Amino acid sequence: MPAIRSYFIEPIWEQFSALLPEREVDHPLGCHRPRIPDRVVFEKLVQVLVFGCAYWRIADESCSDTTLRRRRDEWIDLGVMDALREAVLDAYDRVVGLELAEVAVDGCITKAPCGGEKAGRSPVDRGKRGIKRSTAVDARGIPLGSVTAPANRHDSPLLTETLDSVSEVLGELPERASIHLDRGYDSEATRERLRARGLLAEISEKGKPAPVAATKRWVVERTNSWHNAHKKLVWCTERWGRVVDFWVAFSDVVIVVRRLIREAWSRYRWETRPSRRP
């Protein structure tokens, strides 16, 4: 069974391949060892993302684990995945529309058993090493920007970095947009940061019950579960921060494209449209 259904992965690959620069071969006799096609490497990296297994377990006679790592690093240096995330967000905004008047932000802690630049002592896992992923989503749960940090970093200071990551892609949020946060952000410093941006703070108060279903914050919890369906993020063995960010961006791309096709299914018709709503 494929890691991701073809009607999700095909549009992602089409846009991804369009962002890859044309490779020039300057060897006088050509290439003695044929280069593994980008499509083969891409599909295997999709499997690594979804299943979370080691590179050597995905490698076979068509592509080695060394090639997977080298091509991954090559694409990171080119910034292709970040550009792809911007492209799919722009496509979603044009076809469906981002709802930026209501934004929710929250952090999610996952495991990092091998340590690394983004690993820290996890306060929810007996001090074992973990990574915190702070994510901002719109009113429908579309991931707008993410920041990774050690698990022992508090959510509140990461709010500014998370909103900055959104601004880098979409520009500044609409004035007077509401930012929905849990009680972990309940402080005057957080409110001051949001006021400086012209944003409204909707924060659950400490000491008072605030069921997630009774707020507009539940969408970010759902998006965290979508991220955690990609097991590479749940059990991240990468040691370099830029590689961790690559996988988070890849996960964002898959989530946004899946939601785009689901929302567009009832509004538009196209040749490769799935027979049933995804």
Tab-separated table of C-alpha atoms in Angstrom, residues 6-278:
chain	number	residue	atom	x	y	z
A	6	SER	CA	-1.523	9.023	-5.737
A	7	TYR	CA	-4.035	11.873	-6.076
A	8	PHE	CA	-2.238	13.591	-3.169
A	9	ILE	CA	1.347	12.872	-4.144
A	10	GLU	CA	1.083	13.594	-7.880
A	11	PRO	CA	0.254	17.319	-7.579
A	12	ILE	CA	2.930	17.677	-4.888
A	13	TRP	CA	5.529	16.073	-7.149
A	14	GLU	CA	4.520	18.158	-10.160
A	15	GLN	CA	5.065	21.398	-8.265
A	16	PHE	CA	8.161	20.100	-6.489
A	17	SER	CA	9.846	19.041	-9.735
A	18	ALA	CA	9.058	22.441	-11.268
A	19	LEU	CA	11.042	24.087	-8.455
A	20	LEU	CA	14.132	21.932	-9.008
A	21	PRO	CA	16.834	23.670	-11.073
A	22	GLU	CA	18.017	22.028	-14.264
A	23	ARG	CA	21.103	19.986	-13.497
A	24	GLU	CA	24.146	20.614	-15.678
A	25	VAL	CA	26.609	17.781	-16.342
A	26	ASP	CA	30.057	19.156	-17.150
A	27	HIS	CA	31.965	15.864	-17.139
A	28	PRO	CA	33.771	15.495	-20.502
A	29	LEU	CA	32.574	11.917	-20.899
A	30	GLY	CA	29.194	12.402	-19.323
A	31	CYS	CA	28.201	10.696	-16.100
A	32	HIS	CA	29.831	7.326	-15.462
A	33	ARG	CA	27.246	6.409	-12.831
A	34	PRO	CA	23.708	7.380	-13.837
A	35	ARG	CA	22.103	9.772	-11.370
A	36	ILE	CA	19.165	8.307	-9.458
A	37	PRO	CA	16.001	10.048	-10.747
A	38	ASP	CA	14.627	12.709	-8.435
A	39	ARG	CA	11.208	11.046	-8.540
A	40	VAL	CA	12.600	7.830	-7.039
A	41	VAL	CA	14.281	9.725	-4.197
A	42	PHE	CA	11.181	11.854	-3.614
A	43	GLU	CA	8.887	8.838	-3.243
A	44	LYS	CA	11.269	7.187	-0.799
A	45	LEU	CA	11.485	10.359	1.292
A	46	VAL	CA	7.684	10.354	1.402
A	47	GLN	CA	7.879	6.859	2.887
A	48	VAL	CA	10.448	8.021	5.446
A	49	LEU	CA	8.139	10.901	6.427
A	50	VAL	CA	5.015	8.783	6.802
A	51	PHE	CA	6.474	5.610	8.330
A	52	GLY	CA	9.275	7.254	10.322
A	53	CYS	CA	11.696	4.405	9.706
A	54	ALA	CA	15.446	4.634	9.114
A	55	TYR	CA	16.789	5.507	5.678
A	56	TRP	CA	18.492	2.138	5.309
A	57	ARG	CA	15.178	0.348	5.781
A	58	ILE	CA	13.636	2.256	2.869
A	59	ALA	CA	16.703	1.899	0.637
A	60	ASP	CA	16.804	-0.875	-1.960
A	61	GLU	CA	18.538	-1.657	-5.252
A	62	SER	CA	16.959	1.424	-6.872
A	63	CYS	CA	18.342	3.925	-4.326
A	64	SER	CA	20.763	3.695	-1.404
A	65	ASP	CA	20.357	5.332	1.984
A	66	THR	CA	23.417	7.502	1.277
A	67	THR	CA	21.738	8.840	-1.859
A	68	LEU	CA	18.603	9.654	0.140
A	69	ARG	CA	20.576	11.714	2.632
A	70	ARG	CA	22.670	13.461	0.004
A	71	ARG	CA	19.685	14.390	-2.156
A	72	ARG	CA	17.766	15.532	0.928
A	73	ASP	CA	20.659	17.830	1.886
A	74	GLU	CA	20.883	19.087	-1.690
A	75	TRP	CA	17.213	20.060	-1.646
A	76	ILE	CA	17.626	21.706	1.760
A	77	ASP	CA	20.482	23.842	0.421
A	78	LEU	CA	18.266	24.869	-2.519
A	79	GLY	CA	15.378	25.754	-0.188
A	80	VAL	CA	12.979	23.780	-2.381
A	81	MET	CA	10.719	22.505	0.393
A	82	ASP	CA	10.244	25.961	1.910
A	83	ALA	CA	9.375	27.319	-1.540
A	84	LEU	CA	6.940	24.454	-2.047
A	85	ARG	CA	5.209	25.215	1.256
A	86	GLU	CA	4.741	28.833	0.166
A	87	ALA	CA	3.372	27.665	-3.191
A	88	VAL	CA	0.785	25.297	-1.707
A	89	LEU	CA	-0.367	27.910	0.823
A	90	ASP	CA	-0.791	30.393	-2.016
A	91	ALA	CA	-2.753	27.802	-4.011
A	92	TYR	CA	-5.018	27.071	-1.038
A	93	ASP	CA	-5.594	30.791	-0.499
A	94	ARG	CA	-6.580	31.305	-4.144
A	95	VAL	CA	-8.807	28.223	-4.461
A	96	VAL	CA	-10.409	27.996	-1.008
A	97	GLY	CA	-9.213	30.996	1.004
A	98	LEU	CA	-7.247	31.218	4.243
A	99	GLU	CA	-9.251	32.399	7.264
A	100	LEU	CA	-6.710	34.638	8.988
A	101	ALA	CA	-9.110	36.557	11.228
A	102	GLU	CA	-8.982	33.658	13.723
A	103	VAL	CA	-5.528	32.139	14.326
A	104	ALA	CA	-4.620	29.501	16.911
A	105	VAL	CA	-1.100	28.755	18.168
A	106	ASP	CA	0.089	25.881	20.328
A	107	GLY	CA	3.120	23.701	20.957
A	108	CYS	CA	3.509	19.944	20.647
A	109	ILE	CA	6.323	17.902	22.197
A	110	THR	CA	7.663	14.814	20.412
A	111	LYS	CA	10.561	12.444	21.000
A	112	ALA	CA	14.173	12.990	19.888
A	113	PRO	CA	16.016	9.882	21.123
A	114	CYS	CA	19.261	10.739	19.288
A	115	GLY	CA	19.525	14.276	20.636
A	116	GLY	CA	20.726	16.989	18.293
A	117	GLU	CA	20.519	20.747	17.829
A	118	LYS	CA	16.767	20.934	18.447
A	119	ALA	CA	16.592	18.406	21.316
A	120	GLY	CA	16.149	19.198	25.007
A	121	ARG	CA	14.919	17.617	28.232
A	122	SER	CA	11.229	16.888	27.860
A	123	PRO	CA	9.082	17.993	30.825
A	124	VAL	CA	6.395	15.459	29.889
A	125	ASP	CA	8.599	12.416	29.242
A	126	ARG	CA	10.671	11.952	32.422
A	127	GLY	CA	13.426	14.264	31.216
A	128	LYS	CA	14.137	12.317	28.042
A	129	ARG	CA	15.185	14.263	24.979
A	130	GLY	CA	12.437	15.790	22.888
A	131	ILE	CA	11.572	18.490	20.358
A	132	LYS	CA	8.876	21.142	20.689
A	133	ARG	CA	6.995	22.163	17.552
A	134	SER	CA	5.148	25.494	17.851
A	135	THR	CA	2.542	25.834	15.090
A	136	ALA	CA	0.152	28.575	13.989
A	137	VAL	CA	-3.000	27.609	12.075
A	138	ASP	CA	-5.932	29.469	10.555
A	139	ALA	CA	-9.573	28.981	11.544
A	140	ARG	CA	-9.753	25.739	9.517
A	141	GLY	CA	-6.533	24.289	10.903
A	142	ILE	CA	-4.297	24.979	7.899
A	143	PRO	CA	-0.673	25.215	9.156
A	144	LEU	CA	0.601	28.729	8.425
A	145	GLY	CA	4.031	28.524	10.053
A	146	SER	CA	6.028	26.394	12.465
A	147	VAL	CA	9.061	26.769	14.699
A	148	THR	CA	11.047	23.906	16.227
A	149	ALA	CA	12.925	24.209	19.519
A	150	PRO	CA	14.156	22.048	22.418
A	151	ALA	CA	11.346	20.477	24.417
A	152	ASN	CA	12.255	22.428	27.558
A	153	ARG	CA	11.531	25.798	25.909
A	154	HIS	CA	8.381	27.484	27.221
A	155	ASP	CA	5.537	28.062	24.771
A	156	SER	CA	5.158	31.772	25.469
A	157	PRO	CA	8.588	32.994	24.217
A	158	LEU	CA	8.141	30.903	21.061
A	159	LEU	CA	4.967	32.810	20.137
A	160	THR	CA	6.883	35.702	18.572
A	161	GLU	CA	9.057	33.371	16.474
A	162	THR	CA	5.977	31.435	15.351
A	163	LEU	CA	4.139	34.570	14.235
A	164	ASP	CA	7.327	35.760	12.505
A	165	SER	CA	7.411	32.508	10.510
A	166	VAL	CA	3.846	33.232	9.368
A	167	SER	CA	4.750	36.791	8.371
A	168	GLU	CA	7.691	35.566	6.287
A	169	VAL	CA	5.326	33.526	4.106
A	170	LEU	CA	2.010	35.414	4.144
A	171	GLY	CA	2.952	38.887	5.307
A	172	GLU	CA	1.500	40.481	8.423
A	173	LEU	CA	-1.744	39.065	9.799
A	174	PRO	CA	-4.868	41.261	9.441
A	175	GLU	CA	-5.143	43.998	12.028
A	176	ARG	CA	-7.286	43.028	15.026
A	177	ALA	CA	-7.024	39.335	14.169
A	178	SER	CA	-7.706	37.096	17.175
A	179	ILE	CA	-4.916	34.816	18.417
A	180	HIS	CA	-6.310	31.871	20.387
A	181	LEU	CA	-3.946	30.436	23.020
A	182	ASP	CA	-4.123	28.046	25.938
A	183	ARG	CA	-3.416	28.982	29.565
A	184	GLY	CA	0.300	28.320	29.143
A	185	TYR	CA	0.499	31.689	27.372
A	186	ASP	CA	-1.453	33.530	30.073
A	187	SER	CA	0.873	36.410	30.964
A	188	GLU	CA	1.040	40.156	30.508
A	189	ALA	CA	4.199	39.738	28.424
A	190	THR	CA	2.258	37.690	25.872
A	191	ARG	CA	-0.556	40.228	25.709
A	192	GLU	CA	1.976	43.031	25.219
A	193	ARG	CA	3.633	41.162	22.346
A	194	LEU	CA	0.275	40.740	20.612
A	195	ARG	CA	-0.775	44.349	21.212
A	196	ALA	CA	2.476	45.509	19.604
A	197	ARG	CA	1.424	43.617	16.457
A	198	GLY	CA	-2.124	44.958	16.519
A	199	LEU	CA	-3.562	41.540	17.366
A	200	LEU	CA	-6.205	40.512	19.886
A	201	ALA	CA	-5.298	38.010	22.595
A	202	GLU	CA	-7.837	35.260	23.306
A	203	ILE	CA	-6.096	33.361	26.117
A	204	SER	CA	-7.526	30.800	28.504
A	205	GLU	CA	-7.036	32.019	32.077
A	206	LYS	CA	-4.994	30.062	34.579
A	207	GLY	CA	-7.014	28.352	37.268
A	208	LYS	CA	-10.226	28.338	35.234
A	209	PRO	CA	-11.510	25.355	33.256
A	210	ALA	CA	-11.577	25.964	29.512
A	211	PRO	CA	-12.602	22.876	27.515
A	212	VAL	CA	-10.869	22.880	24.164
A	213	ALA	CA	-14.177	22.122	22.414
A	214	ALA	CA	-15.651	25.358	23.798
A	215	THR	CA	-12.950	27.508	22.213
A	216	LYS	CA	-11.581	28.137	18.729
A	217	ARG	CA	-8.301	26.566	19.774
A	218	TRP	CA	-9.267	22.975	19.015
A	219	VAL	CA	-8.222	23.309	15.357
A	220	VAL	CA	-4.537	23.572	16.278
A	221	GLU	CA	-4.842	20.425	18.383
A	222	ARG	CA	-6.294	18.644	15.359
A	223	THR	CA	-3.453	19.927	13.165
A	224	ASN	CA	-0.931	18.610	15.693
A	225	SER	CA	-2.534	15.193	15.322
A	226	TRP	CA	-2.244	15.494	11.517
A	227	HIS	CA	1.451	16.253	11.939
A	228	ASN	CA	1.887	13.330	14.309
A	229	ALA	CA	0.369	10.980	11.739
A	230	HIS	CA	3.726	11.468	9.984
A	231	LYS	CA	5.875	9.320	12.251
A	232	LYS	CA	9.132	11.008	11.275
A	233	LEU	CA	7.995	13.951	13.412
A	234	VAL	CA	6.829	11.810	16.327
A	235	TRP	CA	10.113	9.926	16.698
A	236	CYS	CA	12.682	12.243	15.144
A	237	THR	CA	16.208	10.814	14.966
A	238	GLU	CA	17.651	13.739	12.993
A	239	ARG	CA	20.432	15.650	14.734
A	240	TRP	CA	20.670	18.751	12.543
A	241	GLY	CA	18.144	21.527	13.019
A	242	ARG	CA	17.775	22.287	9.322
A	243	VAL	CA	16.881	18.645	8.628
A	244	VAL	CA	14.209	18.717	11.338
A	245	ASP	CA	12.764	21.872	9.748
A	246	PHE	CA	12.810	20.135	6.343
A	247	TRP	CA	10.592	17.336	7.624
A	248	VAL	CA	8.211	19.762	9.330
A	249	ALA	CA	7.882	21.728	6.082
A	250	PHE	CA	7.315	18.487	4.143
A	251	SER	CA	4.572	17.510	6.594
A	252	ASP	CA	2.960	20.957	6.201
A	253	VAL	CA	2.932	20.531	2.410
A	254	VAL	CA	1.182	17.156	2.600
A	255	ILE	CA	-1.422	18.466	5.071
A	256	VAL	CA	-2.225	21.590	3.041
A	257	VAL	CA	-2.517	19.678	-0.254
A	258	ARG	CA	-4.751	17.075	1.373
A	259	ARG	CA	-7.057	19.783	2.755
A	260	LEU	CA	-6.998	21.641	-0.570
A	261	ILE	CA	-8.139	18.570	-2.497
A	262	ARG	CA	-10.771	17.766	0.132
A	263	GLU	CA	-12.228	21.291	0.049
A	264	ALA	CA	-11.989	21.583	-3.742
A	265	TRP	CA	-13.663	18.192	-4.277
A	266	SER	CA	-17.145	19.632	-3.620
A	267	ARG	CA	-16.508	22.889	-5.514
A	268	TYR	CA	-14.630	21.978	-8.693
A	269	ARG	CA	-14.246	19.249	-11.290
A	270	TRP	CA	-10.970	18.083	-12.854
A	271	GLU	CA	-9.765	15.050	-14.773
A	272	THR	CA	-7.949	13.342	-11.901
A	273	ARG	CA	-10.605	14.186	-9.307
A	274	PRO	CA	-11.063	11.261	-6.862
A	275	SER	CA	-14.324	9.349	-7.209
A	276	ARG	CA	-14.979	9.807	-3.487
A	277	ARG	CA	-14.289	12.774	-1.246
A	278	PRO	CA	-10.817	12.304	0.347
